[in-house]
């Protein structure tokens, strides 16, 4: 599912992609960001525009998807932006403590590929992240595997997970490796600043993460602002 406004090709049009970017309010620096799944490139382009200090790498297994690169105004490969044709599950196997953020948005016509839905993959995701890194996973609540996937991620990341539920039926999972959260006031100020910059309601997303089901660690005790 991809759409793009020609008047603003770097904007995020879908609620679920906007929600996937909510993690940026928790970080001062994100040196290396990896995305598995290109689609129309909206997440990759957004990261490239709004995270100017970050190196953005996107891995896409399907060359036919990459072939639409110019159609969706995706930048050419350069020093801090690249698209690689590869199997994402294989790509991360030897990447240890490499990324501050790893975004997985890889549903196909049959659902989430089995290579991206198993204990080994989520363990590799964990190993590929730096301390205080985050895995961001787009799930579909009507997927029969939904609860099983949540359980796998929950176990692999020592229960350091929160979610955002989207009206579209998507559920965005944020799984943290040895999290070091900033003060809530600092995160809230970042959310407001990014909201002004992007017109995305990051303060609401931050609140939804705090209110996430079964959350007992992520800014617990915070009141809605």
Tab-separated table of C-alpha atoms in Angstrom:
chain	number	residue	atom	x	y	z
A	1	UNK	CA	0.000	0.000	0.000
A	2	UNK	CA	1.659	3.191	-1.216
A	3	UNK	CA	0.558	6.695	-2.057
A	4	UNK	CA	2.373	9.980	-2.595
A	5	UNK	CA	1.418	13.607	-3.018
A	6	UNK	CA	3.436	15.140	-5.840
A	7	UNK	CA	3.270	18.452	-3.981
A	8	UNK	CA	4.974	16.871	-0.945
A	9	UNK	CA	6.643	13.587	-1.956
A	10	UNK	CA	8.485	13.199	1.374
A	11	UNK	CA	5.330	13.316	3.525
A	12	UNK	CA	3.774	10.305	5.261
A	13	UNK	CA	0.183	9.875	4.091
A	14	UNK	CA	-0.893	6.877	6.195
A	15	UNK	CA	-1.494	6.884	9.936
A	16	UNK	CA	0.459	3.666	10.432
A	17	UNK	CA	3.616	5.028	8.767
A	18	UNK	CA	3.321	8.197	10.843
A	19	UNK	CA	3.019	6.074	13.977
A	20	UNK	CA	6.094	4.042	13.009
A	21	UNK	CA	8.185	7.215	13.233
A	22	UNK	CA	7.105	8.009	16.822
A	23	UNK	CA	10.398	6.640	18.152
A	24	UNK	CA	12.292	9.724	16.946
A	25	UNK	CA	11.038	11.760	19.928
A	26	UNK	CA	13.106	9.518	22.229
A	27	UNK	CA	16.513	10.077	20.631
A	28	UNK	CA	19.004	12.903	20.223
A	29	UNK	CA	21.100	11.001	17.694
A	30	UNK	CA	20.325	8.143	15.330
A	31	UNK	CA	23.557	7.477	13.474
A	32	UNK	CA	22.417	4.361	11.604
A	33	UNK	CA	18.815	3.582	10.631
A	34	UNK	CA	17.923	0.373	8.776
A	35	UNK	CA	14.600	-0.305	7.066
A	36	UNK	CA	13.493	-3.730	5.847
A	37	UNK	CA	10.888	-3.308	3.123
A	38	UNK	CA	10.819	-0.388	0.683
A	39	UNK	CA	7.258	-0.236	-0.623
A	40	UNK	CA	6.750	3.214	-2.093
A	41	UNK	CA	9.683	4.512	-0.084
A	42	UNK	CA	7.693	6.834	2.175
A	43	UNK	CA	9.442	5.826	5.411
A	44	UNK	CA	12.886	5.883	3.796
A	45	UNK	CA	12.273	9.341	2.331
A	46	UNK	CA	10.883	10.689	5.598
A	47	UNK	CA	13.942	9.474	7.511
A	48	UNK	CA	16.243	10.977	4.894
A	49	UNK	CA	14.567	14.385	5.126
A	50	UNK	CA	13.908	14.662	8.853
A	51	UNK	CA	16.941	12.822	10.260
A	52	UNK	CA	19.711	14.777	8.515
A	53	UNK	CA	22.471	13.404	10.760
A	54	UNK	CA	21.483	9.782	10.098
A	55	UNK	CA	22.650	7.265	7.530
A	56	UNK	CA	19.574	5.563	6.062
A	57	UNK	CA	19.820	2.054	4.586
A	58	UNK	CA	16.806	0.277	3.096
A	59	UNK	CA	16.829	-3.417	2.190
A	60	UNK	CA	14.261	-4.661	-0.337
A	61	UNK	CA	14.130	-8.209	-1.686
A	62	UNK	CA	11.946	-7.529	-4.743
A	63	UNK	CA	13.639	-5.807	-7.713
A	64	UNK	CA	10.232	-4.944	-9.171
A	65	UNK	CA	9.542	-2.779	-6.115
A	66	UNK	CA	12.902	-1.036	-6.442
A	67	UNK	CA	12.116	-0.394	-10.126
A	68	UNK	CA	9.434	2.113	-9.050
A	69	UNK	CA	12.103	4.243	-7.382
A	70	UNK	CA	11.833	7.209	-9.756
A	71	UNK	CA	8.038	7.027	-9.829
A	72	UNK	CA	7.960	7.633	-6.070
A	73	UNK	CA	10.710	10.301	-6.099
A	74	UNK	CA	13.085	8.165	-4.025
A	75	UNK	CA	16.561	9.748	-3.886
A	76	UNK	CA	19.526	8.168	-5.620
A	77	UNK	CA	22.043	6.312	-3.479
A	78	UNK	CA	24.509	8.676	-1.867
A	79	UNK	CA	26.757	8.994	1.169
A	80	UNK	CA	23.910	8.798	3.695
A	81	UNK	CA	21.106	7.104	1.762
A	82	UNK	CA	21.110	3.760	0.004
A	83	UNK	CA	18.724	1.074	-1.175
A	84	UNK	CA	20.079	-2.471	-1.312
A	85	UNK	CA	18.453	-5.394	-3.117
A	86	UNK	CA	18.736	-8.227	-0.606
A	87	UNK	CA	16.851	-10.545	1.720
A	88	UNK	CA	16.389	-8.533	4.910
A	89	UNK	CA	16.486	-11.608	7.147
A	90	UNK	CA	19.862	-12.635	5.717
A	91	UNK	CA	21.182	-9.079	5.590
A	92	UNK	CA	21.033	-8.516	9.350
A	93	UNK	CA	22.465	-11.877	10.409
A	94	UNK	CA	26.047	-10.614	10.671
A	95	UNK	CA	25.241	-7.066	11.793
A	96	UNK	CA	26.115	-6.788	15.495
A	97	UNK	CA	25.435	-3.634	17.548
A	98	UNK	CA	25.118	-1.681	14.302
A	99	UNK	CA	21.815	0.221	14.230
A	100	UNK	CA	20.051	2.687	16.492
A	101	UNK	CA	16.728	1.961	14.799
A	102	UNK	CA	15.429	-0.932	12.692
A	103	UNK	CA	12.064	-0.535	10.954
A	104	UNK	CA	10.296	-3.567	9.486
A	105	UNK	CA	7.350	-2.894	7.154
A	106	UNK	CA	7.341	-5.927	4.914
A	107	UNK	CA	3.835	-7.320	4.476
A	108	UNK	CA	3.193	-8.789	1.032
A	109	UNK	CA	0.009	-10.100	-0.563
A	110	UNK	CA	0.112	-13.188	1.649
A	111	UNK	CA	0.974	-11.464	4.921
A	112	UNK	CA	4.261	-11.204	6.776
A	113	UNK	CA	6.852	-13.467	5.081
A	114	UNK	CA	7.875	-16.443	7.203
A	115	UNK	CA	11.534	-15.353	7.022
A	116	UNK	CA	10.543	-12.210	8.948
A	117	UNK	CA	8.290	-14.011	11.415
A	118	UNK	CA	10.339	-16.411	13.500
A	119	UNK	CA	12.411	-16.423	16.680
A	120	UNK	CA	15.707	-16.413	14.767
A	121	UNK	CA	14.797	-13.233	12.885
A	122	UNK	CA	13.796	-11.341	16.029
A	123	UNK	CA	16.947	-12.512	17.794
A	124	UNK	CA	18.985	-11.227	14.843
A	125	UNK	CA	17.106	-7.917	15.050
A	126	UNK	CA	18.022	-7.678	18.729
A	127	UNK	CA	21.694	-8.433	18.042
A	128	UNK	CA	21.851	-5.904	15.194
A	129	UNK	CA	20.746	-3.054	17.458
A	130	UNK	CA	23.038	-0.915	19.583
A	131	UNK	CA	22.274	-0.533	23.268
A	132	UNK	CA	19.204	1.699	23.544
A	133	UNK	CA	18.258	0.744	19.989
A	134	UNK	CA	14.676	0.157	18.883
A	135	UNK	CA	12.933	-2.306	16.590
A	136	UNK	CA	9.788	-0.846	15.001
A	137	UNK	CA	7.453	-3.440	13.551
A	138	UNK	CA	4.271	-2.923	11.558
A	139	UNK	CA	1.726	-5.654	12.294
A	140	UNK	CA	-1.841	-6.298	11.149
A	141	UNK	CA	-4.270	-7.127	13.940
A	142	UNK	CA	-6.379	-9.424	11.747
A	143	UNK	CA	-3.322	-11.528	10.935
A	144	UNK	CA	-3.848	-14.975	12.481
A	145	UNK	CA	-0.236	-14.853	13.660
A	146	UNK	CA	-0.632	-11.456	15.341
A	147	UNK	CA	-0.558	-12.634	18.982
A	148	UNK	CA	2.206	-15.139	18.297
A	149	UNK	CA	4.376	-12.437	16.728
A	150	UNK	CA	3.780	-10.116	19.674
A	151	UNK	CA	4.765	-12.874	22.087
A	152	UNK	CA	7.965	-13.628	20.162
A	153	UNK	CA	9.053	-9.987	20.147
A	154	UNK	CA	8.046	-9.547	23.787
A	155	UNK	CA	10.229	-12.479	24.842
A	156	UNK	CA	13.203	-11.571	22.683
A	157	UNK	CA	13.296	-7.983	23.955
A	158	UNK	CA	12.812	-8.859	27.632
A	159	UNK	CA	9.298	-7.390	27.687
A	160	UNK	CA	10.576	-3.887	26.820
A	161	UNK	CA	7.834	-3.267	24.270
A	162	UNK	CA	5.023	-0.764	23.743
A	163	UNK	CA	2.498	-0.421	20.931
A	164	UNK	CA	0.384	2.090	19.042
A	165	UNK	CA	-2.975	0.900	17.701
A	166	UNK	CA	-4.078	2.501	14.425
A	167	UNK	CA	-7.652	2.898	13.207
A	168	UNK	CA	-6.646	1.169	9.971
A	169	UNK	CA	-6.136	-2.144	11.788
A	170	UNK	CA	-2.361	-1.810	11.955
A	171	UNK	CA	-0.555	-2.177	15.265
A	172	UNK	CA	2.912	-0.665	15.584
A	173	UNK	CA	5.279	-2.420	17.977
A	174	UNK	CA	8.303	-0.666	19.502
A	175	UNK	CA	10.788	-3.079	21.072
A	176	UNK	CA	13.797	-1.610	22.901
A	177	UNK	CA	17.222	-3.089	23.598
A	178	UNK	CA	18.438	-1.940	27.023
A	179	UNK	CA	16.360	1.254	26.844
A	180	UNK	CA	17.627	4.544	28.238
A	181	UNK	CA	14.641	6.845	28.010
A	182	UNK	CA	15.050	10.613	28.193
A	183	UNK	CA	13.074	12.611	30.737
A	184	UNK	CA	9.431	12.653	29.723
A	185	UNK	CA	9.431	16.458	29.482
A	186	UNK	CA	12.293	16.269	26.999
A	187	UNK	CA	10.507	13.661	24.890
A	188	UNK	CA	7.324	15.748	24.984
A	189	UNK	CA	9.175	18.857	23.790
A	190	UNK	CA	10.648	16.861	20.908
A	191	UNK	CA	7.193	15.562	20.043
A	192	UNK	CA	5.848	19.111	19.877
A	193	UNK	CA	8.799	20.261	17.771
A	194	UNK	CA	8.424	17.406	15.292
A	195	UNK	CA	4.675	18.039	15.161
A	196	UNK	CA	5.304	21.632	14.121
A	197	UNK	CA	7.862	20.512	11.562
A	198	UNK	CA	5.904	17.638	10.006
A	199	UNK	CA	2.218	18.251	10.905
A	200	UNK	CA	2.166	14.752	12.452
A	201	UNK	CA	0.620	14.380	15.912
A	202	UNK	CA	3.672	12.982	17.682
A	203	UNK	CA	2.424	14.089	21.141
A	204	UNK	CA	-0.612	11.846	20.707
A	205	UNK	CA	1.586	8.943	19.613
A	206	UNK	CA	3.803	9.408	22.664
A	207	UNK	CA	0.753	9.313	24.932
A	208	UNK	CA	-0.507	6.167	23.218
A	209	UNK	CA	2.842	4.478	23.848
A	210	UNK	CA	2.602	5.396	27.544
A	211	UNK	CA	-0.946	4.010	27.685
A	212	UNK	CA	0.013	0.870	25.770
A	213	UNK	CA	-1.626	-2.354	26.976
A	214	UNK	CA	0.366	-4.104	29.715
A	215	UNK	CA	2.973	-1.334	29.767
A	216	UNK	CA	4.714	-1.407	33.146
A	217	UNK	CA	7.975	0.347	32.327
A	218	UNK	CA	7.600	3.056	29.639
A	219	UNK	CA	7.065	6.375	31.486
A	220	UNK	CA	4.669	4.695	33.898
A	221	UNK	CA	2.844	7.152	36.121
A	222	UNK	CA	2.840	9.940	33.543
A	223	UNK	CA	-0.340	11.922	33.227
A	224	UNK	CA	-1.864	12.893	29.907
A	225	UNK	CA	-0.742	16.402	28.996
